[in-house]
């Protein structure tokens, strides 16, 4: 498995821009708020963050930040055979908790924190109606369990909480980009940010404000690097989880389920990895607690 320090460094690169942007935005908002509002913001926020870092409030974080809800008894019964299979294989994290994201589509699962796995409603629907067999459902759950057991999602609740301001800003920007009225102008401005930023850096430097020029240059550079960092981390996380599923003996089951959803070149490459990955030689390499 990739060295833990390397994984931590690559995840840090993926999440740090959002964390820094959220911190700066929160600080700027706090400066203009009256004291009786700013004080709770700067006290309660870090306190909740500290609790989340140490694993507390995970269930509430899943409900609030991910929009998840606990599975109902009927839903739990539908996935019970798959869960039992995973328990027999020793795949699920200790005290695992299953959640559903209402209104979610597609067949997918996500890990969060130290013990939480979220599922789409479509996956539950397919399970209850026999569209997916128990081994395929177990493979989807094992994929997220692999991320959880190896610590890839350990800090996610804390990161998602502290990144809320940046998440809101990105949501607004995405809405603007999707608007038929503002899309051409905003899209042009975004794609031309290197030119605009270069002009701003040059003007600021010529005025003698070198720290500001360096700051602007850094922001423009990070705007190009941050999406690549996020995509790289997602690809690494998915590949490691795929290898974990293959090590449990459920790789072919997940591969067959994925081909029912899509037959794109990316999906076919992933199926190949799930069924013929030469980098996984023994199942014990990927099993057990990290």
Short mmCIF file of C-alpha atoms in Angstrom, two decimals:
data_model
loop_
_atom_site.label_atom_id
_atom_site.label_comp_id
_atom_site.label_asym_id
_atom_site.label_seq_id
_atom_site.Cartn_x
_atom_site.Cartn_y
_atom_site.Cartn_z
CA UNK A 1 0.00 0.00 0.00
CA UNK A 2 1.13 3.56 -0.66
CA UNK A 3 3.03 5.01 2.30
CA UNK A 4 0.80 6.75 4.84
CA UNK A 5 2.83 9.93 4.70
CA UNK A 6 2.42 10.08 0.94
CA UNK A 7 -1.33 9.53 1.25
CA UNK A 8 -1.60 12.19 3.95
CA UNK A 9 0.38 14.65 1.84
CA UNK A 10 -1.74 14.10 -1.25
CA UNK A 11 -4.99 14.40 0.66
CA UNK A 12 -3.68 17.56 2.32
CA UNK A 13 -3.03 19.06 -1.10
CA UNK A 14 -6.58 18.18 -2.17
CA UNK A 15 -8.35 19.72 0.83
CA UNK A 16 -6.05 22.57 1.94
CA UNK A 17 -7.22 25.17 -0.64
CA UNK A 18 -10.83 24.81 0.53
CA UNK A 19 -9.82 24.91 4.20
CA UNK A 20 -7.71 28.03 3.72
CA UNK A 21 -10.43 29.76 1.68
CA UNK A 22 -13.03 28.92 4.33
CA UNK A 23 -10.78 30.19 7.11
CA UNK A 24 -10.14 33.49 5.34
CA UNK A 25 -13.83 33.93 4.45
CA UNK A 26 -14.93 33.19 8.03
CA UNK A 27 -12.34 35.60 9.41
CA UNK A 28 -13.51 38.37 7.04
CA UNK A 29 -17.15 37.80 7.99
CA UNK A 30 -16.23 37.81 11.68
CA UNK A 31 -14.58 41.21 11.34
CA UNK A 32 -17.82 42.86 10.23
CA UNK A 33 -20.13 41.07 12.65
CA UNK A 34 -21.05 42.60 15.99
CA UNK A 35 -19.12 41.19 18.93
CA UNK A 36 -22.04 39.20 20.34
CA UNK A 37 -22.24 37.30 17.04
CA UNK A 38 -18.53 37.07 16.25
CA UNK A 39 -17.58 35.60 19.63
CA UNK A 40 -19.78 32.48 19.28
CA UNK A 41 -18.56 32.07 15.69
CA UNK A 42 -14.92 32.02 16.72
CA UNK A 43 -15.51 29.89 19.82
CA UNK A 44 -18.16 27.36 18.81
CA UNK A 45 -16.68 26.71 15.36
CA UNK A 46 -13.21 25.61 16.55
CA UNK A 47 -14.78 23.65 19.42
CA UNK A 48 -16.99 21.65 17.04
CA UNK A 49 -14.00 21.15 14.74
CA UNK A 50 -11.95 19.76 17.64
CA UNK A 51 -14.73 17.33 18.57
CA UNK A 52 -15.01 16.12 14.98
CA UNK A 53 -11.24 15.67 14.68
CA UNK A 54 -11.32 13.25 17.61
CA UNK A 55 -14.25 11.26 16.20
CA UNK A 56 -17.15 12.81 18.08
CA UNK A 57 -20.49 13.83 16.55
CA UNK A 58 -19.83 11.66 13.49
CA UNK A 59 -23.45 10.58 13.15
CA UNK A 60 -24.69 14.15 13.33
CA UNK A 61 -22.06 15.25 10.84
CA UNK A 62 -23.21 12.58 8.38
CA UNK A 63 -26.80 13.74 8.75
CA UNK A 64 -26.12 17.48 8.52
CA UNK A 65 -23.17 17.69 6.13
CA UNK A 66 -23.97 14.72 3.88
CA UNK A 67 -27.76 14.76 4.19
CA UNK A 68 -27.79 11.13 5.28
CA UNK A 69 -30.34 9.31 7.40
CA UNK A 70 -30.16 6.02 9.25
CA UNK A 71 -31.45 2.98 7.38
CA UNK A 72 -34.95 1.84 8.26
CA UNK A 73 -35.59 -1.70 9.56
CA UNK A 74 -36.87 -2.77 6.12
CA UNK A 75 -33.77 -1.34 4.42
CA UNK A 76 -31.51 -2.97 6.97
CA UNK A 77 -33.22 -6.30 6.29
CA UNK A 78 -32.65 -5.88 2.54
CA UNK A 79 -28.88 -5.46 2.93
CA UNK A 80 -28.56 -7.86 5.89
CA UNK A 81 -27.19 -10.79 3.81
CA UNK A 82 -24.53 -8.53 2.28
CA UNK A 83 -23.61 -7.12 5.69
CA UNK A 84 -23.39 -10.62 7.16
CA UNK A 85 -21.06 -11.67 4.34
CA UNK A 86 -18.81 -8.70 5.04
CA UNK A 87 -18.78 -9.48 8.75
CA UNK A 88 -17.71 -13.04 7.94
CA UNK A 89 -14.89 -11.64 5.81
CA UNK A 90 -13.88 -9.16 8.52
CA UNK A 91 -14.27 -6.27 6.11
CA UNK A 92 -16.55 -3.79 7.87
CA UNK A 93 -15.04 -1.29 10.30
CA UNK A 94 -15.84 -1.81 14.00
CA UNK A 95 -19.25 -0.49 15.03
CA UNK A 96 -20.11 0.23 11.39
CA UNK A 97 -23.18 2.40 10.83
CA UNK A 98 -25.15 2.46 7.58
CA UNK A 99 -26.87 5.55 6.22
CA UNK A 100 -28.92 6.43 3.15
CA UNK A 101 -28.83 9.69 1.18
CA UNK A 102 -32.47 10.50 0.31
CA UNK A 103 -33.09 11.16 -3.36
CA UNK A 104 -29.65 9.91 -4.43
CA UNK A 105 -29.43 8.07 -7.73
CA UNK A 106 -27.10 5.47 -9.18
CA UNK A 107 -25.48 2.52 -7.45
CA UNK A 108 -22.83 3.87 -5.15
CA UNK A 109 -21.59 4.05 -1.58
CA UNK A 110 -19.35 6.46 0.33
CA UNK A 111 -17.34 6.20 3.50
CA UNK A 112 -17.22 8.94 6.11
CA UNK A 113 -15.28 9.30 9.32
CA UNK A 114 -14.27 6.17 11.24
CA UNK A 115 -17.35 3.99 11.02
CA UNK A 116 -19.98 5.39 8.65
CA UNK A 117 -20.99 4.10 5.20
CA UNK A 118 -23.59 5.89 3.09
CA UNK A 119 -25.62 4.34 0.27
CA UNK A 120 -27.78 5.69 -2.51
CA UNK A 121 -31.50 5.05 -2.50
CA UNK A 122 -31.15 3.48 -5.93
CA UNK A 123 -28.75 0.89 -4.53
CA UNK A 124 -31.24 -0.04 -1.82
CA UNK A 125 -34.04 -0.13 -4.37
CA UNK A 126 -32.05 -2.46 -6.62
CA UNK A 127 -31.19 -4.65 -3.63
CA UNK A 128 -34.75 -4.99 -2.37
CA UNK A 129 -36.04 -5.87 -5.88
CA UNK A 130 -33.33 -8.37 -6.72
CA UNK A 131 -31.64 -6.32 -9.43
CA UNK A 132 -28.39 -6.77 -7.51
CA UNK A 133 -27.39 -9.96 -5.75
CA UNK A 134 -26.01 -10.00 -2.22
CA UNK A 135 -22.38 -10.35 -3.31
CA UNK A 136 -22.64 -7.29 -5.57
CA UNK A 137 -24.15 -5.23 -2.75
CA UNK A 138 -21.43 -6.50 -0.43
CA UNK A 139 -18.82 -5.43 -2.99
CA UNK A 140 -20.20 -1.86 -3.10
CA UNK A 141 -20.19 -1.70 0.70
CA UNK A 142 -16.69 -3.21 0.85
CA UNK A 143 -15.43 -0.50 -1.47
CA UNK A 144 -16.34 2.21 1.04
CA UNK A 145 -15.36 0.01 3.98
CA UNK A 146 -11.87 -0.20 2.52
CA UNK A 147 -11.55 3.57 2.52
CA UNK A 148 -12.83 3.77 6.10
CA UNK A 149 -10.67 0.96 7.49
CA UNK A 150 -7.50 2.37 5.97
CA UNK A 151 -8.15 5.87 7.31
CA UNK A 152 -8.80 7.57 3.97
CA UNK A 153 -12.02 9.13 5.34
CA UNK A 154 -11.01 9.52 8.98
CA UNK A 155 -10.85 13.31 8.92
CA UNK A 156 -13.65 13.90 6.42
CA UNK A 157 -16.33 15.13 8.90
CA UNK A 158 -13.95 17.75 10.30
CA UNK A 159 -12.79 18.78 6.82
CA UNK A 160 -16.35 19.06 5.49
CA UNK A 161 -17.43 21.11 8.51
CA UNK A 162 -14.56 23.58 8.26
CA UNK A 163 -14.94 23.79 4.47
CA UNK A 164 -18.62 24.78 4.63
CA UNK A 165 -18.02 28.44 3.63
CA UNK A 166 -15.98 27.34 0.60
CA UNK A 167 -18.63 24.76 -0.28
CA UNK A 168 -21.26 27.51 -0.28
CA UNK A 169 -19.08 29.76 -2.43
CA UNK A 170 -18.44 26.95 -4.91
CA UNK A 171 -22.18 26.26 -5.03
CA UNK A 172 -22.86 29.89 -5.93
CA UNK A 173 -20.14 29.84 -8.59
CA UNK A 174 -21.50 26.62 -10.07
CA UNK A 175 -24.97 28.18 -10.20
CA UNK A 176 -23.58 31.20 -12.01
CA UNK A 177 -21.74 29.00 -14.49
CA UNK A 178 -24.91 27.01 -15.17
CA UNK A 179 -27.00 30.12 -15.75
CA UNK A 180 -27.72 30.79 -19.42
CA UNK A 181 -27.53 34.54 -18.77
CA UNK A 182 -24.17 34.77 -17.00
CA UNK A 183 -22.49 31.63 -18.30
CA UNK A 184 -20.59 33.11 -21.29
CA UNK A 185 -19.20 36.05 -19.33
CA UNK A 186 -18.34 34.08 -16.20
CA UNK A 187 -16.88 31.19 -18.18
CA UNK A 188 -14.70 33.56 -20.20
CA UNK A 189 -13.51 35.34 -17.05
CA UNK A 190 -12.68 32.03 -15.39
CA UNK A 191 -10.77 30.62 -18.35
CA UNK A 192 -8.92 33.93 -18.81
CA UNK A 193 -7.91 34.18 -15.14
CA UNK A 194 -4.25 33.59 -16.02
CA UNK A 195 -4.20 36.69 -18.22
CA UNK A 196 -6.21 38.78 -15.75
CA UNK A 197 -4.06 37.55 -12.87
CA UNK A 198 -0.82 38.24 -14.72
CA UNK A 199 -1.90 41.81 -15.40
CA UNK A 200 -2.89 42.27 -11.76
CA UNK A 201 0.44 40.85 -10.57
CA UNK A 202 2.40 43.12 -12.92
CA UNK A 203 0.48 46.26 -11.92
CA UNK A 204 0.75 45.48 -8.22
CA UNK A 205 4.48 44.74 -8.45
CA UNK A 206 5.14 47.95 -10.40
CA UNK A 207 3.35 49.83 -7.63
CA UNK A 208 5.77 48.37 -5.11
CA UNK A 209 3.23 46.14 -3.34
CA UNK A 210 5.28 42.98 -3.63
CA UNK A 211 3.54 40.91 -0.91
CA UNK A 212 0.18 41.55 -2.61
CA UNK A 213 1.66 40.61 -5.99
CA UNK A 214 2.95 37.33 -4.58
CA UNK A 215 -0.46 36.65 -3.00
CA UNK A 216 -2.31 37.23 -6.26
CA UNK A 217 0.13 35.01 -8.15
CA UNK A 218 -0.30 32.27 -5.56
CA UNK A 219 -4.10 32.44 -5.80
CA UNK A 220 -4.01 32.15 -9.60
CA UNK A 221 -1.55 29.24 -9.42
CA UNK A 222 -3.62 27.38 -6.83
CA UNK A 223 -6.78 27.89 -8.92
CA UNK A 224 -5.14 25.70 -11.56
CA UNK A 225 -3.52 23.20 -9.21
CA UNK A 226 -6.41 22.65 -6.77
CA UNK A 227 -8.76 20.84 -9.24
CA UNK A 228 -5.88 18.61 -10.34
CA UNK A 229 -5.00 17.83 -6.71
CA UNK A 230 -8.64 16.90 -6.01
CA UNK A 231 -8.90 14.68 -9.08
CA UNK A 232 -5.63 12.95 -8.24
CA UNK A 233 -6.74 12.26 -4.67
CA UNK A 234 -10.09 10.87 -5.86
CA UNK A 235 -8.28 8.60 -8.32
CA UNK A 236 -5.84 7.37 -5.65
CA UNK A 237 -8.64 6.75 -3.15
CA UNK A 238 -10.71 4.86 -5.72
CA UNK A 239 -7.78 2.72 -6.82
CA UNK A 240 -6.88 1.73 -3.25
CA UNK A 241 -10.51 0.91 -2.47
CA UNK A 242 -10.75 -1.18 -5.66
CA UNK A 243 -7.68 -3.13 -4.61
CA UNK A 244 -9.24 -3.68 -1.19
CA UNK A 245 -12.41 -5.06 -2.78
CA UNK A 246 -10.37 -7.36 -4.99
CA UNK A 247 -8.47 -8.59 -1.96
CA UNK A 248 -11.74 -9.61 -0.30
CA UNK A 249 -12.64 -11.78 -3.30
CA UNK A 250 -15.49 -9.49 -4.37
CA UNK A 251 -13.73 -7.68 -7.22
CA UNK A 252 -15.45 -9.61 -10.00
CA UNK A 253 -18.85 -9.01 -8.38
CA UNK A 254 -18.26 -5.27 -8.28
CA UNK A 255 -16.94 -5.34 -11.83
CA UNK A 256 -20.08 -7.04 -13.15
CA UNK A 257 -22.28 -4.50 -11.36
CA UNK A 258 -20.30 -1.58 -12.78
CA UNK A 259 -20.69 -2.86 -16.34
CA UNK A 260 -24.45 -2.76 -15.85
CA UNK A 261 -24.19 0.95 -15.12
CA UNK A 262 -21.69 2.02 -17.73
CA UNK A 263 -19.39 0.67 -20.42
CA UNK A 264 -17.16 3.69 -20.89
CA UNK A 265 -13.41 3.18 -21.33
CA UNK A 266 -12.87 4.44 -17.77
CA UNK A 267 -15.31 1.86 -16.40
CA UNK A 268 -13.73 -0.95 -18.41
CA UNK A 269 -10.28 0.01 -17.12
CA UNK A 270 -11.62 -0.05 -13.60
CA UNK A 271 -13.20 -3.47 -14.13
CA UNK A 272 -9.86 -4.71 -15.41
CA UNK A 273 -8.23 -3.41 -12.25
CA UNK A 274 -10.84 -5.09 -10.07
CA UNK A 275 -10.38 -8.48 -11.69
CA UNK A 276 -6.77 -8.61 -12.94
CA UNK A 277 -4.77 -6.18 -10.81
CA UNK A 278 -1.26 -7.65 -10.51
CA UNK A 279 -0.27 -5.27 -7.70
CA UNK A 280 -2.35 -7.23 -5.18
CA UNK A 281 -0.69 -10.54 -4.55
CA UNK A 282 -2.27 -11.61 -1.27
CA UNK A 283 -5.54 -10.82 0.36
CA UNK A 284 -3.84 -10.36 3.76
CA UNK A 285 -2.00 -7.36 2.38
CA UNK A 286 -5.24 -5.39 2.37
CA UNK A 287 -7.22 -6.96 5.18
CA UNK A 288 -7.33 -5.93 8.78
CA UNK A 289 -7.08 -2.66 10.61
CA UNK A 290 -4.70 0.00 9.33
#
